PDB file of C-alpha atoms and ligand atoms in Angstrom:
ATOM      1  CA  MET I   1     -23.030  10.367 -16.872  1.00 92.00           C
ATOM      2  CA  ALA I   2     -19.937   9.274 -18.791  1.00 98.00           C
ATOM      3  CA  LEU I   3     -17.413   6.805 -17.456  1.00 98.00           C
ATOM      4  CA  ILE I   4     -14.107   8.397 -16.451  1.00 98.00           C
ATOM      5  CA  ALA I   5     -10.867   6.539 -17.129  1.00 99.00           C
ATOM      6  CA  PRO I   6      -7.698   8.189 -15.773  1.00 99.00           C
ATOM      7  CA  SER I   7      -4.708   7.341 -17.960  1.00 98.00           C
ATOM      8  CA  ILE I   8      -1.911   5.897 -15.845  1.00 98.00           C
ATOM      9  CA  LEU I   9       0.587   7.144 -18.471  1.00 98.00           C
ATOM     10  CA  SER I  10       0.540  10.527 -16.730  1.00 98.00           C
ATOM     11  CA  ALA I  11       0.949   9.039 -13.227  1.00 98.00           C
ATOM     12  CA  ASP I  12       4.241   9.046 -11.321  1.00 98.00           C
ATOM     13  CA  PHE I  13       5.778   5.711 -12.345  1.00 98.00           C
ATOM     14  CA  ALA I  14       7.939   5.752  -9.209  1.00 98.00           C
ATOM     15  CA  ASN I  15       4.746   5.952  -7.122  1.00 98.00           C
ATOM     16  CA  LEU I  16       2.383   3.765  -9.113  1.00 98.00           C
ATOM     17  CA  GLN I  17       0.797   2.094  -6.102  1.00 98.00           C
ATOM     18  CA  ARG I  18       0.015   5.493  -4.570  1.00 98.00           C
ATOM     19  CA  ASP I  19      -1.556   6.709  -7.809  1.00 98.00           C
ATOM     20  CA  VAL I  20      -3.554   3.501  -8.340  1.00 98.00           C
ATOM     21  CA  GLU I  21      -4.877   3.809  -4.781  1.00 98.00           C
ATOM     22  CA  MET I  22      -5.890   7.410  -5.495  1.00 98.00           C
ATOM     23  CA  ILE I  23      -7.877   6.150  -8.505  1.00 99.00           C
ATOM     24  CA  ASN I  24      -9.424   3.425  -6.314  1.00 98.00           C
ATOM     25  CA  ARG I  25     -10.685   6.077  -3.871  1.00 98.00           C
ATOM     26  CA  SER I  26     -11.851   8.449  -6.593  1.00 98.00           C
ATOM     27  CA  GLU I  27     -15.025   8.616  -8.691  1.00 98.00           C
ATOM     28  CA  ALA I  28     -13.174   7.083 -11.655  1.00 98.00           C
ATOM     29  CA  ASP I  29     -14.789   4.085 -13.328  1.00 98.00           C
ATOM     30  CA  LEU I  30     -11.806   2.473 -15.065  1.00 98.00           C
ATOM     31  CA  ILE I  31      -8.010   2.640 -15.123  1.00 98.00           C
ATOM     32  CA  HIS I  32      -6.668   3.290 -18.624  1.00 99.00           C
ATOM     33  CA  VAL I  33      -3.321   1.571 -19.277  1.00 99.00           C
ATOM     34  CA  ASP I  34      -1.378   2.714 -22.365  1.00 98.00           C
ATOM     35  CA  VAL I  35       0.990   0.137 -23.833  1.00 98.00           C
ATOM     36  CA  MET I  36       3.399   1.477 -26.499  1.00 98.00           C
ATOM     37  CA  ASP I  37       5.939  -0.498 -28.491  1.00 98.00           C
ATOM     38  CA  GLY I  38       8.146   2.184 -30.076  1.00 98.00           C
ATOM     39  CA  ARG I  39       7.054   0.885 -33.511  1.00 98.00           C
ATOM     40  CA  PHE I  40       3.350   1.619 -33.966  1.00 98.00           C
ATOM     41  CA  VAL I  41       3.921   4.822 -32.009  1.00 98.00           C
ATOM     42  CA  PRO I  42       7.177   6.736 -31.488  1.00 98.00           C
ATOM     43  CA  ASN I  43       7.333   6.053 -27.748  1.00 98.00           C
ATOM     44  CA  ILE I  44       7.721   3.160 -25.308  1.00 98.00           C
ATOM     45  CA  SER I  45       5.652   3.199 -22.131  1.00 98.00           C
ATOM     46  CA  LEU I  46       5.054   0.031 -20.133  1.00 98.00           C
ATOM     47  CA  GLY I  47       4.439  -3.651 -20.673  1.00 98.00           C
ATOM     48  CA  LEU I  48       3.165  -6.846 -19.097  1.00 98.00           C
ATOM     49  CA  PRO I  49       4.922  -6.795 -15.685  1.00 98.00           C
ATOM     50  CA  VAL I  50       3.836  -3.220 -14.988  1.00 98.00           C
ATOM     51  CA  CYS I  51       0.285  -3.996 -16.097  1.00 98.00           C
ATOM     52  CA  ALA I  52       0.236  -6.956 -13.687  1.00 98.00           C
ATOM     53  CA  ALA I  53       1.590  -4.765 -10.885  1.00 98.00           C
ATOM     54  CA  ILE I  54      -1.148  -2.187 -11.472  1.00 98.00           C
ATOM     55  CA  ALA I  55      -3.757  -4.976 -11.462  1.00 98.00           C
ATOM     56  CA  ARG I  56      -2.529  -6.194  -8.059  1.00 98.00           C
ATOM     57  CA  HIS I  57      -3.524  -2.884  -6.472  1.00 98.00           C
ATOM     58  CA  ALA I  58      -6.452  -1.762  -8.648  1.00 98.00           C
ATOM     59  CA  THR I  59     -10.045  -2.173  -7.492  1.00 98.00           C
ATOM     60  CA  LYS I  60     -11.416  -0.787 -10.774  1.00 98.00           C
ATOM     61  CA  PRO I  61     -11.356  -2.543 -14.148  1.00 98.00           C
ATOM     62  CA  LEU I  62      -8.208  -2.211 -16.252  1.00 99.00           C
ATOM     63  CA  ASP I  63      -8.815  -0.718 -19.701  1.00 99.00           C
ATOM     64  CA  VAL I  64      -5.722  -1.720 -21.683  1.00 99.00           C
ATOM     65  CA  HIS I  65      -4.976   0.277 -24.852  1.00 99.00           C
ATOM     66  CA  LEU I  66      -2.461  -1.571 -27.025  1.00 99.00           C
ATOM     67  CA  MET I  67      -0.564   0.867 -29.256  1.00 99.00           C
ATOM     68  CA  MET I  68       1.538  -1.817 -30.858  1.00 98.00           C
ATOM     69  CA  ILE I  69       1.928  -3.689 -34.113  1.00 98.00           C
ATOM     70  CA  GLU I  70       0.644  -7.286 -34.175  1.00 97.00           C
ATOM     71  CA  PRO I  71      -1.187  -6.916 -30.849  1.00 98.00           C
ATOM     72  CA  GLU I  72      -2.782 -10.340 -31.407  1.00 97.00           C
ATOM     73  CA  LYS I  73       0.486 -11.905 -30.186  1.00 98.00           C
ATOM     74  CA  TYR I  74       0.042 -10.424 -26.715  1.00 98.00           C
ATOM     75  CA  ILE I  75      -3.717 -10.453 -26.111  1.00 98.00           C
ATOM     76  CA  ARG I  76      -3.715 -13.606 -23.963  1.00 98.00           C
ATOM     77  CA  GLU I  77      -0.757 -12.320 -21.960  1.00 98.00           C
ATOM     78  CA  PHE I  78      -2.401  -8.969 -21.221  1.00 99.00           C
ATOM     79  CA  ARG I  79      -5.558 -10.751 -20.127  1.00 99.00           C
ATOM     80  CA  LYS I  80      -3.433 -12.817 -17.719  1.00 98.00           C
ATOM     81  CA  ALA I  81      -1.818  -9.571 -16.556  1.00 99.00           C
ATOM     82  CA  GLY I  82      -5.234  -8.335 -15.433  1.00 98.00           C
ATOM     83  CA  ALA I  83      -6.795  -6.564 -18.433  1.00 99.00           C
ATOM     84  CA  ASP I  84     -10.604  -6.382 -18.237  1.00 99.00           C
ATOM     85  CA  ARG I  85     -10.956  -4.510 -21.541  1.00 98.00           C
ATOM     86  CA  ILE I  86      -8.500  -4.752 -24.399  1.00 99.00           C
ATOM     87  CA  THR I  87      -8.423  -2.259 -27.273  1.00 99.00           C
ATOM     88  CA  ILE I  88      -6.390  -2.788 -30.438  1.00 99.00           C
ATOM     89  CA  HIS I  89      -5.806  -0.374 -33.330  1.00 98.00           C
ATOM     90  CA  ILE I  90      -7.437  -0.826 -36.719  1.00 98.00           C
ATOM     91  CA  GLU I  91      -4.229   0.593 -38.258  1.00 98.00           C
ATOM     92  CA  ALA I  92      -2.092  -2.079 -36.570  1.00 98.00           C
ATOM     93  CA  CYS I  93      -4.045  -5.206 -37.500  1.00 97.00           C
ATOM     94  CA  ALA I  94      -4.103  -7.015 -40.834  1.00 96.00           C
ATOM     95  CA  ASN I  95      -6.786  -9.313 -39.437  1.00 97.00           C
ATOM     96  CA  LEU I  96      -8.782  -7.119 -37.099  1.00 98.00           C
ATOM     97  CA  HIS I  97     -11.757  -9.467 -36.839  1.00 98.00           C
ATOM     98  CA  SER I  98      -9.543 -12.356 -35.637  1.00 98.00           C
ATOM     99  CA  GLY I  99      -7.980 -10.080 -33.049  1.00 98.00           C
ATOM    100  CA  ILE I 100     -11.383  -9.033 -31.737  1.00 98.00           C
ATOM    101  CA  MET I 101     -12.540 -12.664 -31.577  1.00 98.00           C
ATOM    102  CA  LEU I 102      -9.402 -13.562 -29.641  1.00 98.00           C
ATOM    103  CA  ILE I 103     -10.029 -10.787 -27.095  1.00 99.00           C
ATOM    104  CA  LYS I 104     -13.580 -12.086 -26.592  1.00 98.00           C
ATOM    105  CA  GLU I 105     -12.342 -15.642 -26.247  1.00 98.00           C
ATOM    106  CA  THR I 106     -10.217 -14.550 -23.270  1.00 98.00           C
ATOM    107  CA  GLY I 107     -13.324 -13.120 -21.588  1.00 98.00           C
ATOM    108  CA  ALA I 108     -12.248  -9.478 -21.816  1.00 99.00           C
ATOM    109  CA  LEU I 109     -14.354  -6.734 -23.402  1.00 99.00           C
ATOM    110  CA  ALA I 110     -13.166  -5.952 -26.920  1.00 99.00           C
ATOM    111  CA  GLY I 111     -12.421  -2.562 -28.424  1.00 99.00           C
ATOM    112  CA  VAL I 112     -11.026  -1.022 -31.601  1.00 99.00           C
ATOM    113  CA  ALA I 113      -9.116   2.256 -31.539  1.00 99.00           C
ATOM    114  CA  VAL I 114      -8.959   4.604 -34.529  1.00 98.00           C
ATOM    115  CA  ASN I 115      -6.308   7.226 -35.154  1.00 98.00           C
ATOM    116  CA  PRO I 116      -7.280  10.801 -36.047  1.00 98.00           C
ATOM    117  CA  HIS I 117      -6.768  10.181 -39.794  1.00 98.00           C
ATOM    118  CA  THR I 118      -8.889   7.016 -39.941  1.00 98.00           C
ATOM    119  CA  PRO I 119     -12.560   7.481 -40.934  1.00 98.00           C
ATOM    120  CA  VAL I 120     -15.046   5.815 -38.568  1.00 98.00           C
ATOM    121  CA  GLU I 121     -16.865   4.558 -41.676  1.00 98.00           C
ATOM    122  CA  LEU I 122     -14.113   1.898 -42.018  1.00 98.00           C
ATOM    123  CA  LEU I 123     -15.541   0.228 -38.907  1.00 98.00           C
ATOM    124  CA  VAL I 124     -18.947  -0.510 -40.387  1.00 98.00           C
ATOM    125  CA  ASP I 125     -18.398  -4.264 -40.782  1.00 98.00           C
ATOM    126  CA  ILE I 126     -16.797  -4.806 -37.379  1.00 98.00           C
ATOM    127  CA  LEU I 127     -19.116  -2.679 -35.215  1.00 98.00           C
ATOM    128  CA  PRO I 128     -21.535  -5.527 -34.364  1.00 98.00           C
ATOM    129  CA  ASP I 129     -18.616  -7.422 -32.763  1.00 98.00           C
ATOM    130  CA  LEU I 130     -17.393  -4.585 -30.559  1.00 99.00           C
ATOM    131  CA  ASP I 131     -17.960  -3.630 -26.942  1.00 98.00           C
ATOM    132  CA  THR I 132     -16.223  -0.308 -27.423  1.00 98.00           C
ATOM    133  CA  VAL I 133     -14.712   2.043 -30.003  1.00 99.00           C
ATOM    134  CA  LEU I 134     -11.896   4.325 -28.915  1.00 99.00           C
ATOM    135  CA  LEU I 135     -11.590   7.521 -30.928  1.00 99.00           C
ATOM    136  CA  MET I 136      -8.116   9.015 -30.690  1.00 99.00           C
ATOM    137  CA  SER I 137      -8.387  12.775 -30.329  1.00 99.00           C
ATOM    138  CA  VAL I 138      -4.584  13.146 -30.534  1.00 98.00           C
ATOM    139  CA  ASN I 139      -1.992  11.161 -32.462  1.00 98.00           C
ATOM    140  CA  PRO I 140      -1.161   8.280 -30.123  1.00 98.00           C
ATOM    141  CA  GLY I 141       2.193   8.114 -28.378  1.00 98.00           C
ATOM    142  CA  PHE I 142       2.296  10.873 -25.796  1.00 98.00           C
ATOM    143  CA  GLY I 143       0.231  12.437 -23.062  1.00 98.00           C
ATOM    144  CA  GLY I 144      -0.313  16.169 -22.839  1.00 98.00           C
ATOM    145  CA  GLN I 145      -1.080  16.876 -26.506  1.00 98.00           C
ATOM    146  CA  GLN I 146      -3.689  19.279 -27.836  1.00 98.00           C
ATOM    147  CA  PHE I 147      -7.184  17.936 -28.515  1.00 98.00           C
ATOM    148  CA  ILE I 148      -8.024  17.718 -32.236  1.00 98.00           C
ATOM    149  CA  GLY I 149     -11.307  19.599 -32.780  1.00 97.00           C
ATOM    150  CA  ARG I 150     -12.493  17.480 -35.707  1.00 97.00           C
ATOM    151  CA  THR I 151     -13.077  14.668 -33.205  1.00 98.00           C
ATOM    152  CA  TYR I 152     -16.533  16.127 -32.452  1.00 98.00           C
ATOM    153  CA  SER I 153     -17.804  15.303 -35.934  1.00 97.00           C
ATOM    154  CA  LYS I 154     -16.320  11.800 -35.713  1.00 98.00           C
ATOM    155  CA  VAL I 155     -18.142  11.137 -32.447  1.00 98.00           C
ATOM    156  CA  LYS I 156     -21.387  12.338 -33.993  1.00 98.00           C
ATOM    157  CA  ARG I 157     -20.945  10.206 -37.124  1.00 98.00           C
ATOM    158  CA  LEU I 158     -20.091   7.136 -35.047  1.00 98.00           C
ATOM    159  CA  ALA I 159     -23.040   7.720 -32.711  1.00 98.00           C
ATOM    160  CA  GLU I 160     -25.316   7.943 -35.783  1.00 98.00           C
ATOM    161  CA  MET I 161     -23.902   4.666 -37.121  1.00 98.00           C
ATOM    162  CA  ARG I 162     -24.564   3.066 -33.711  1.00 98.00           C
ATOM    163  CA  GLU I 163     -28.107   4.374 -33.641  1.00 98.00           C
ATOM    164  CA  SER I 164     -29.006   3.365 -37.183  1.00 98.00           C
ATOM    165  CA  ALA I 165     -27.578  -0.145 -36.723  1.00 98.00           C
ATOM    166  CA  GLY I 166     -29.299  -0.578 -33.342  1.00 98.00           C
ATOM    167  CA  LEU I 167     -25.980  -1.369 -31.607  1.00 98.00           C
ATOM    168  CA  ASP I 168     -24.844  -0.619 -28.074  1.00 97.00           C
ATOM    169  CA  PHE I 169     -21.032  -0.377 -28.089  1.00 98.00           C
ATOM    170  CA  THR I 170     -19.579   2.455 -26.024  1.00 98.00           C
ATOM    171  CA  ILE I 171     -17.646   5.349 -27.550  1.00 98.00           C
ATOM    172  CA  GLY I 172     -14.441   6.406 -25.781  1.00 99.00           C
ATOM    173  CA  ILE I 173     -12.376   9.531 -26.392  1.00 98.00           C
ATOM    174  CA  ASP I 174      -8.640   9.488 -25.765  1.00 99.00           C
ATOM    175  CA  GLY I 175      -6.344  12.489 -25.844  1.00 98.00           C
ATOM    176  CA  GLY I 176      -6.494  16.083 -24.655  1.00 98.00           C
ATOM    177  CA  VAL I 177      -9.716  15.571 -22.691  1.00 98.00           C
ATOM    178  CA  SER I 178     -10.425  18.243 -20.072  1.00 98.00           C
ATOM    179  CA  LEU I 179     -13.304  20.162 -18.504  1.00 98.00           C
ATOM    180  CA  SER I 180     -13.355  22.435 -21.560  1.00 97.00           C
ATOM    181  CA  ASN I 181     -14.330  19.714 -24.055  1.00 98.00           C
ATOM    182  CA  ALA I 182     -15.910  16.955 -21.915  1.00 98.00           C
ATOM    183  CA  PRO I 183     -19.520  18.266 -21.948  1.00 98.00           C
ATOM    184  CA  ALA I 184     -19.535  18.731 -25.748  1.00 98.00           C
ATOM    185  CA  LEU I 185     -18.033  15.279 -26.268  1.00 98.00           C
ATOM    186  CA  VAL I 186     -20.715  13.665 -24.138  1.00 98.00           C
ATOM    187  CA  ALA I 187     -23.412  15.692 -25.919  1.00 98.00           C
ATOM    188  CA  ALA I 188     -22.038  14.378 -29.235  1.00 98.00           C
ATOM    189  CA  GLY I 189     -22.343  10.760 -28.047  1.00 98.00           C
ATOM    190  CA  ALA I 190     -19.222   9.868 -26.043  1.00 98.00           C
ATOM    191  CA  ASP I 191     -19.636   7.448 -23.097  1.00 98.00           C
ATOM    192  CA  VAL I 192     -16.070   7.042 -21.808  1.00 98.00           C
ATOM    193  CA  LEU I 193     -13.595   9.880 -21.283  1.00 98.00           C
ATOM    194  CA  ILE I 194      -9.914   9.008 -20.938  1.00 98.00           C
ATOM    195  CA  ALA I 195      -7.797  11.722 -19.365  1.00 99.00           C
ATOM    196  CA  GLY I 196      -4.134  11.750 -18.365  1.00 98.00           C
ATOM    197  CA  SER I 197      -2.500  15.143 -17.987  1.00 98.00           C
ATOM    198  CA  PHE I 198      -5.701  16.968 -17.049  1.00 98.00           C
ATOM    199  CA  ILE I 199      -6.031  14.659 -14.021  1.00 98.00           C
ATOM    200  CA  PHE I 200      -2.444  14.065 -12.954  1.00 98.00           C
ATOM    201  CA  ASN I 201      -1.227  17.649 -13.475  1.00 98.00           C
ATOM    202  CA  ALA I 202      -4.065  18.988 -11.298  1.00 98.00           C
ATOM    203  CA  PRO I 203      -3.296  20.105  -7.721  1.00 98.00           C
ATOM    204  CA  SER I 204      -5.701  17.370  -6.573  1.00 98.00           C
ATOM    205  CA  PRO I 205      -6.040  14.548  -9.127  1.00 98.00           C
ATOM    206  CA  GLU I 206      -8.868  13.033  -7.098  1.00 98.00           C
ATOM    207  CA  GLN I 207     -10.817  16.283  -7.266  1.00 98.00           C
ATOM    208  CA  ALA I 208     -10.064  16.650 -10.986  1.00 98.00           C
ATOM    209  CA  ILE I 209     -11.647  13.222 -11.549  1.00 98.00           C
ATOM    210  CA  SER I 210     -14.691  14.302  -9.575  1.00 98.00           C
ATOM    211  CA  GLU I 211     -15.025  17.549 -11.566  1.00 98.00           C
ATOM    212  CA  LEU I 212     -14.683  15.708 -14.859  1.00 98.00           C
ATOM    213  CA  LYS I 213     -17.331  13.219 -13.804  1.00 98.00           C
ATOM    214  CA  LYS I 214     -19.750  15.993 -12.764  1.00 97.00           C
ATOM    215  CA  THR I 215     -19.331  17.968 -15.956  1.00 95.00           C
ATOM    216  CA  THR I 216     -20.608  14.993 -17.975  1.00 93.00           C
ATOM    217  CA  GLY I 217     -23.825  14.544 -16.021  1.00 85.00           C
TER     218      GLY I 217
HETATM  219  C1  DX5 R   1      -2.000   8.754 -25.975  1.00 93.26           C
HETATM  220  C2  DX5 R   1      -2.625   7.830 -24.966  1.00 93.26           C
HETATM  221  C3  DX5 R   1      -3.572   8.527 -24.053  1.00 93.26           C
HETATM  222  C4  DX5 R   1      -2.899   9.555 -23.183  1.00 93.26           C
HETATM  223  C5  DX5 R   1      -3.890  10.645 -22.892  1.00 93.26           C
HETATM  224  O1  DX5 R   1      -1.253   8.010 -26.858  1.00 93.26           O
HETATM  225  O2  DX5 R   1      -3.350   6.792 -25.625  1.00 93.26           O
HETATM  226  O3  DX5 R   1      -4.302   7.607 -23.271  1.00 93.26           O
HETATM  227  O4  DX5 R   1      -2.425   9.022 -21.973  1.00 93.26           O
HETATM  228  O5  DX5 R   1      -3.223  11.662 -22.231  1.00 93.26           O
HETATM  229  P1  DX5 R   1      -3.776  13.159 -22.190  1.00 93.26           P
HETATM  230  O6  DX5 R   1      -5.080  13.119 -21.499  1.00 93.26           O
HETATM  231  O7  DX5 R   1      -2.696  13.879 -21.438  1.00 93.26           O
HETATM  232  O8  DX5 R   1      -3.875  13.611 -23.633  1.00 93.26           O
HETATM  233 ZN1   ZN R   2      -4.769   5.559 -24.429  1.00 93.26          ZN
END
């Protein structure tokens, strides 16, 4: 079964504690926290104080996705704000390896995210250092966008690279994930499914999490 990570970006920010408690009760495995700087992506979401507030109520690990330029500057701070996993973008880092080493130094799990236009083959020399790779299946910046179908072949190629190198990093998919694509993504090699609008726009978000979990197993 894949891990399910509801994206708090689609929660009700005026009722964050309620929504975090719903995730606590649910079959979700992680809480995905999207940080946007208005520079790397054309949107601004939330930052350190909100991340710390979520961490105060969360009983599941915080999976922090930094969609920002020069994320290295804030890695220690996000760890202090409760991040258990920290993912930075290959497109945003001049010195990706240093950033990954810094994440590990803080004790968090380290991930690299890749935008839809970035070939997974560019990761070949960093894969042995990673706990997770996050494949963006939409252009980052907003929830509720349409899933990009070419992601299936990227998952397969990345899973083949993992297999042939004998590595064990997890593969996450972020953007437009729903019941309609989850089984095929898992069949292609995905281990972590991030979902925002599918979960929070459902009549019962808790049940939507449960259905998503079941469809992967
Ligand atoms: C997009 C974010 C995603 C987003 C997913 O930039 O990284 O985590 O919240 O939302 P949905 O599932 O609505 O595409
Ligand atoms: Zn995300």
